[in-house]
Each structure stands twice: as C-alpha cells, then as structure tokens.
Short mmCIF file of C-alpha atoms in Angstrom, two decimals:
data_model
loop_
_atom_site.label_atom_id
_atom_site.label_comp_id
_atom_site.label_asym_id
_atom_site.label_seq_id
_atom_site.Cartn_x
_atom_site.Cartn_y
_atom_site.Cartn_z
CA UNK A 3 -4.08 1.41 19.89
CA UNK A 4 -3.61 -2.08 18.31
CA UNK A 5 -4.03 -0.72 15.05
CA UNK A 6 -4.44 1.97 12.45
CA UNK A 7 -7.59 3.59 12.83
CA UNK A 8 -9.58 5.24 10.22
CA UNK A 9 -12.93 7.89 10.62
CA UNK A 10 -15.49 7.65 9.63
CA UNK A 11 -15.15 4.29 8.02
CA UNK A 12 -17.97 5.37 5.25
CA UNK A 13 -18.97 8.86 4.38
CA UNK A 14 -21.30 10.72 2.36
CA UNK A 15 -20.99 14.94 1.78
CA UNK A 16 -22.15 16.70 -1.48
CA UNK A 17 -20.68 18.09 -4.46
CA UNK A 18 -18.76 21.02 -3.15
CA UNK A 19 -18.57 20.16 0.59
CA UNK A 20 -15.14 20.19 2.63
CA UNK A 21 -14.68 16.95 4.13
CA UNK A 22 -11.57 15.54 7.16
CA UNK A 23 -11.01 12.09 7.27
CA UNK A 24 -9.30 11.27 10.14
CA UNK A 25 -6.22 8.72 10.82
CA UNK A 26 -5.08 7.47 14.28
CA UNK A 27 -1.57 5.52 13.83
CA UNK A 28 -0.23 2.89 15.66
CA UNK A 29 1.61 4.49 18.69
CA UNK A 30 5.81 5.23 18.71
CA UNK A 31 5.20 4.86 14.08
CA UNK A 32 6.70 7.72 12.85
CA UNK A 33 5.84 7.40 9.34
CA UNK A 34 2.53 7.92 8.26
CA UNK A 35 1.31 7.17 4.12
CA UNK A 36 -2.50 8.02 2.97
CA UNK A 37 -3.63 6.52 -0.06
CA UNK A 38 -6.37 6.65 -2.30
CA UNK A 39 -8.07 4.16 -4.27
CA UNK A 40 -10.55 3.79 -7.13
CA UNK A 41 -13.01 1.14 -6.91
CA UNK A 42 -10.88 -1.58 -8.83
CA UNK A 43 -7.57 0.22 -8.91
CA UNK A 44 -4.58 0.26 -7.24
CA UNK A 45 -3.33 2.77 -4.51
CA UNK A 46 -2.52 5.73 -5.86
CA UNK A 47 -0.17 7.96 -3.18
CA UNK A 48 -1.35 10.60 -1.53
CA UNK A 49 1.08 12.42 1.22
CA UNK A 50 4.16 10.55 3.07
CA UNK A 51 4.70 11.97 6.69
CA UNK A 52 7.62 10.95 7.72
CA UNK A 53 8.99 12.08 11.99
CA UNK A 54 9.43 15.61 12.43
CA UNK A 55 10.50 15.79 8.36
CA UNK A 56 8.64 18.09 5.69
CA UNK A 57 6.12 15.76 4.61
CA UNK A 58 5.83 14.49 1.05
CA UNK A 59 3.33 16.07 -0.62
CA UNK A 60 3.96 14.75 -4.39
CA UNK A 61 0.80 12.66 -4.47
CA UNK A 62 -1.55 15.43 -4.15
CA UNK A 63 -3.70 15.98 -6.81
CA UNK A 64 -4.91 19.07 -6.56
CA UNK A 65 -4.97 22.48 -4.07
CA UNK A 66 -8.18 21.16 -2.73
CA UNK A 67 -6.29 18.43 -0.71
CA UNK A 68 -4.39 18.33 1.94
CA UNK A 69 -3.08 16.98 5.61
CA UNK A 70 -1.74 17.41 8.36
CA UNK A 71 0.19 15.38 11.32
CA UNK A 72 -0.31 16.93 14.63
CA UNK A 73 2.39 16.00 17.68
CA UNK A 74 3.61 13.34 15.22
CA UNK A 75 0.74 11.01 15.43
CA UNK A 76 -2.91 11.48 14.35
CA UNK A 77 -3.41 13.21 10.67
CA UNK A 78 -6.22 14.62 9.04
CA UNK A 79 -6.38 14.74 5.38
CA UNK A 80 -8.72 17.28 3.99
CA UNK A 81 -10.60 17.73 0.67
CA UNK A 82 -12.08 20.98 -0.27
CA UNK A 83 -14.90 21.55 -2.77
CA UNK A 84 -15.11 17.98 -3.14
CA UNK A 85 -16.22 16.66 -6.62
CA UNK A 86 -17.85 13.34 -7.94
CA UNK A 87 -13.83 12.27 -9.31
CA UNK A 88 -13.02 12.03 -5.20
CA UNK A 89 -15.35 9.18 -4.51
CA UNK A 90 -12.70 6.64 -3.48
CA UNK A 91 -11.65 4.70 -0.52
CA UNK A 92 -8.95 6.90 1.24
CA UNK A 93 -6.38 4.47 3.32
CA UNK A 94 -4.01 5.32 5.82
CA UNK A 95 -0.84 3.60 6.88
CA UNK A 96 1.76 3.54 9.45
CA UNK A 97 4.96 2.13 10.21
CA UNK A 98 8.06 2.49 12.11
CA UNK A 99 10.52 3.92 9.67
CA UNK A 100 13.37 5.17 11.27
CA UNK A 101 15.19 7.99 10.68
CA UNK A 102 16.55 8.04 6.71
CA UNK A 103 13.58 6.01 5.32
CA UNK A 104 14.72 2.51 5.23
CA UNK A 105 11.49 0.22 4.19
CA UNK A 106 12.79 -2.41 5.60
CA UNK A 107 9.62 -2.38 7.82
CA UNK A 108 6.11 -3.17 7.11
CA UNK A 109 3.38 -0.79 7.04
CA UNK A 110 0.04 -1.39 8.67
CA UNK A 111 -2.79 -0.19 6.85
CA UNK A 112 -6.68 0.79 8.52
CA UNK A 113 -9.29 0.11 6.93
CA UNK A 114 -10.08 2.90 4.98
CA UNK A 115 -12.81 5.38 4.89
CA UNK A 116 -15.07 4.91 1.72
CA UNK A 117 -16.08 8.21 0.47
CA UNK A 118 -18.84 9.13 -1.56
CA UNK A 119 -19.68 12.17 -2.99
CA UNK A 120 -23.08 12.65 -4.65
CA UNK B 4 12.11 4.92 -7.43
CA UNK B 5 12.68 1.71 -9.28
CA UNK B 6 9.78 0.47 -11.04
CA UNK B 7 7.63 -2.75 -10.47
CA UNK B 8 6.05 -4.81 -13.71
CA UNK B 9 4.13 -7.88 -12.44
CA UNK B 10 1.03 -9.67 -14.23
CA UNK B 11 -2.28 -8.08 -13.85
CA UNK B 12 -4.15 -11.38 -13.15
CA UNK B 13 -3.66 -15.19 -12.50
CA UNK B 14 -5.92 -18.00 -11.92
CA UNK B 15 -5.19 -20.83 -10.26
CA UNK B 16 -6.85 -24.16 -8.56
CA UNK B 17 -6.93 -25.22 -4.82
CA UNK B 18 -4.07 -26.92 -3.57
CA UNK B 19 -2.00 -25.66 -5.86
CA UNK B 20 1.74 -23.49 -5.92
CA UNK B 21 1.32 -20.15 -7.19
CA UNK B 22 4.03 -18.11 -8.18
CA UNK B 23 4.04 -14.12 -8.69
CA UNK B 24 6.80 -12.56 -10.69
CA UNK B 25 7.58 -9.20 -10.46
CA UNK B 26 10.66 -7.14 -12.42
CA UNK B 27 12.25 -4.40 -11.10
CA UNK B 28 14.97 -3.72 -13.45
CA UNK B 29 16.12 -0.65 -11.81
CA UNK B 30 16.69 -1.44 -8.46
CA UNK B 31 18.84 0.63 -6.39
CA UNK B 32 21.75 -0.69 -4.33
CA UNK B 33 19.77 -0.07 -0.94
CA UNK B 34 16.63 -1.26 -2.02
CA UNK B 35 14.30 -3.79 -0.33
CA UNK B 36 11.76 -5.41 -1.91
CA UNK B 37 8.32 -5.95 -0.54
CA UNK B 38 5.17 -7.61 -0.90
CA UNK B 39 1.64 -7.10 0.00
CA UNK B 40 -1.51 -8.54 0.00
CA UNK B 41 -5.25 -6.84 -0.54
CA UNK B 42 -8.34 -8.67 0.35
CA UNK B 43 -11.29 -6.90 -1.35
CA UNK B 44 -12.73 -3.87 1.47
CA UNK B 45 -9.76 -4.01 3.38
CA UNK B 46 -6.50 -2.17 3.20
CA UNK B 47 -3.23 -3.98 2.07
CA UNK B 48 -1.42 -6.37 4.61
CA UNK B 49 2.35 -6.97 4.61
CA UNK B 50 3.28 -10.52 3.66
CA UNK B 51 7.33 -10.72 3.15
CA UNK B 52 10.41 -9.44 2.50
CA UNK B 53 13.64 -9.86 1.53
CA UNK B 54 16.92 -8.16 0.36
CA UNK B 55 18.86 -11.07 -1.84
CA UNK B 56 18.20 -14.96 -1.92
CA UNK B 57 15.01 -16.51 -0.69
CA UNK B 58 13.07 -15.75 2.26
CA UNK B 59 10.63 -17.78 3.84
CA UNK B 60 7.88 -17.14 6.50
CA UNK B 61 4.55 -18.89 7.80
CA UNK B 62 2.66 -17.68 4.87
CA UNK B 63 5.10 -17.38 2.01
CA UNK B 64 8.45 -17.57 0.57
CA UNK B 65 10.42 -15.27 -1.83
CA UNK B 66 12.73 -15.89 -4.36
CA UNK B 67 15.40 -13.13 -5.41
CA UNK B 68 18.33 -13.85 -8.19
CA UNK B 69 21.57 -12.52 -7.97
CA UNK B 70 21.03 -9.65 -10.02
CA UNK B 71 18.05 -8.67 -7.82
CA UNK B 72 16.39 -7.13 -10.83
CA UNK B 73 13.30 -9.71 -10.56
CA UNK B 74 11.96 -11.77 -7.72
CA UNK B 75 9.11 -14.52 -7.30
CA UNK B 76 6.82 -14.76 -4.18
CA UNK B 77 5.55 -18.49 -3.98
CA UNK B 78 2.55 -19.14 -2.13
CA UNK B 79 2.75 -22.93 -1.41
CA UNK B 80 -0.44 -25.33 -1.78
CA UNK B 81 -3.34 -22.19 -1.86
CA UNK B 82 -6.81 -21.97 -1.10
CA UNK B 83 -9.94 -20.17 -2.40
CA UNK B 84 -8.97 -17.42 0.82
CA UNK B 85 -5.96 -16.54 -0.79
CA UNK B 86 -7.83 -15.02 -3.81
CA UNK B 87 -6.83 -11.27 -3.24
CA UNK B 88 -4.50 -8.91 -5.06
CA UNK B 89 -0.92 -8.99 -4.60
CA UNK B 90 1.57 -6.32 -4.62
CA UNK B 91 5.09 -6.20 -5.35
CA UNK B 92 6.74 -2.90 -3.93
CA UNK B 93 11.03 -1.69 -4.25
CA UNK B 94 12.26 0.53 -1.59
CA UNK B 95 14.89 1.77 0.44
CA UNK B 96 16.95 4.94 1.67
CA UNK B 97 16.97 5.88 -2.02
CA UNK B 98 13.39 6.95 -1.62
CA UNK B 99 13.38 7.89 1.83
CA UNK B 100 10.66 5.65 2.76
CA UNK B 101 8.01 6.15 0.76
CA UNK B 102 5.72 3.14 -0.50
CA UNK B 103 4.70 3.43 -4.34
CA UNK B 104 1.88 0.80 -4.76
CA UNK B 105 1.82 -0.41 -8.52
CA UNK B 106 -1.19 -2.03 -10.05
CA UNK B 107 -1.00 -5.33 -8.74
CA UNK B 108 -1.47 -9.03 -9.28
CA UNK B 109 -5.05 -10.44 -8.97
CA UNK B 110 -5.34 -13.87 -8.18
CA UNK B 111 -8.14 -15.59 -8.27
CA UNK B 112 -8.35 -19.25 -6.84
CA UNK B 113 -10.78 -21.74 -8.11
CA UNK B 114 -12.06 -24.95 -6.41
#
C-alpha cells in the first residue's frame, strides 16, 4: 500500500478482554517498530522486528503483550487481560532498514489505533 | 544507545526562526542523528537527517558541530502549522536499528 496501515483506528474492549491490533507495513520494509503512547507523552517502545532477525522484545511491559510478524510483513500485537493502564494510542512503523540496522532511513508511521479500555 | 536531552517546550511567533537543540553526549561513531515531527492524533513524520555538518531540505535544516555531541534543527520563518512536537532521535549499527523516541520538544507557535 502507500502507507502504514493501522486496525482498527479506535477501539473499545473491557477490563480483562484480549485485544489484536493489527499493522500492515509499507511493502519490500523490513523493519517494523510498534509504539505506545500516553495521552501527552512520548513514544514509549514496544517490539522492533527487524527481516528474518529475532525480534526485539525489550519494550514489552508485561507477559500480557505481545506480536508477531507473519511472512515478514503484516504484525499483530496482542494484549491479554487488558487493564485500564493500556488505554493508549498504539503506533506502528516501518522502514527499509537493511540488513545490520543502519537508521540512516526514515520510518513511516500509521496512524495509530487509540485504545480504550473501560 | 546514546541519549537525547532537548527542551520540553518552546514558544515562538509567526514568521519567525526557531531553533531546537538537542545533546547527545554519547554518540557512537556510527551514529545518525534524526529528527521527527508529531502533529497532535497523528503518528510522528520524518523531517531530516544528517551525519556531520549541516543539512538542509525543503522543510528544514540541521546543524551538527564537529564533535557531533549536540546538533540544532532550524525551522526557517514558521507558522502557526508548525506547532507540533519535535523529536530528536541518535542511531546507527550500534543499536541495530532500533528507534528510541525521547520526550520531545513542544512548540507552540503564536500569531
């Protein structure tokens, strides 16, 4: 596609309820990056997929997320038992890292998916 | 992964040159240094970047010293649309791509 793409863009579950939020990268990106972020914060790092490499999971902040890449392009991230702390906008990002992680490429975000949890 | 410090807010007027320090004291031999921008309810977009000396591009330029452990993105003559947070990122093959966001600069543009 022409961009990142992000589902659903808003959603609503219950305390306690799994939830996948979904991100579609920009085609031939290898790396993928999901984010969170706090109404009024700044991103806080999630999980760093990077080609056929373990991904980086160091962001995580608990054993109630996680994500996967499948055939190196769309991810899922998933939250289990979700609490009220999750509500946040959860960003994706993609970008055409080569292989040995130079950053001397930009990453193109989506546009999030706002999650609530109530 | 070197370590961004940048203000946490600036104000400035319409028309005017804005400039956005950021140190990075630590900065690794490989490292690039990057800078976004966040408009509020939308994710961050890439504005520049640059390796040593200035850069310059339709939107911005960037100044880096010598000892690369600062630099300055200048946003020439701005407008009330440019009011968004700005973030200063340091990166390379040290960290094998990944993108550490730190809190940001929020500027705010008045009329």
């Amino acid at each position: 596609g022409a961009g990142v793409s992000q589902s659903p863009s808003n959603k609503v579950t219950e305390k306690g309820k799994d939830v996948e939020l979904r991100c579609d990268p920009i085609s031939g990106h290898t790396a993928l990056y999901w984010y969170r972020q706090s109404l009024g914060q700044g991103l806080e790092f999630l999980i760093y997929f990077q080609g056929n490499s373990a991904p980086d999971k160091s962001g995580l902040p608990s054993d109630r997320f996680s994500a996967e890449r499948t055939g190196g392009s769309v991810s899922t991230l998933t939250i289990q038992r979700t609490q009220q702390e999750d509500s946040a906008v959860y960003l994706c990002a993609s970008s055409l890292n080569p292989t040995g992680g130079r950053v001397d490429t930009e990453a193109f975000f989506g546009q999030g998916t706002r999650l609530t949890v109530v | 992964l070197a370590k961004t410090t940048q203000p946490i807010s600036m104000d400035s007027y319409e028309g005017q040159e804005v400039n956005i320090t950021c140190s990075h004291n630590n900065i690794a031999t490989n490292d690039y240094i990057t800078w976004y921008q966040q408009f509020p309810s939308q994710g961050p977009r890439f504005i520049i970047q640059g390796y040593k000396t200035k850069v310059t591009n339709e939107v911005a330029s960037l100044f880096i010293p010598a000892d690369r452990k600062s630099s300055t993105l200048s946003l020439p003559r701005v407008s009330l649309s440019d009011t968004a947070v700005y973030y200063c990122l340091v990166g390379g093959s040290s960290n094998t791509g990944k993108l550490i966001f730190g809190q940001g600069t929020t500027l705010q543009v008045k009329p």
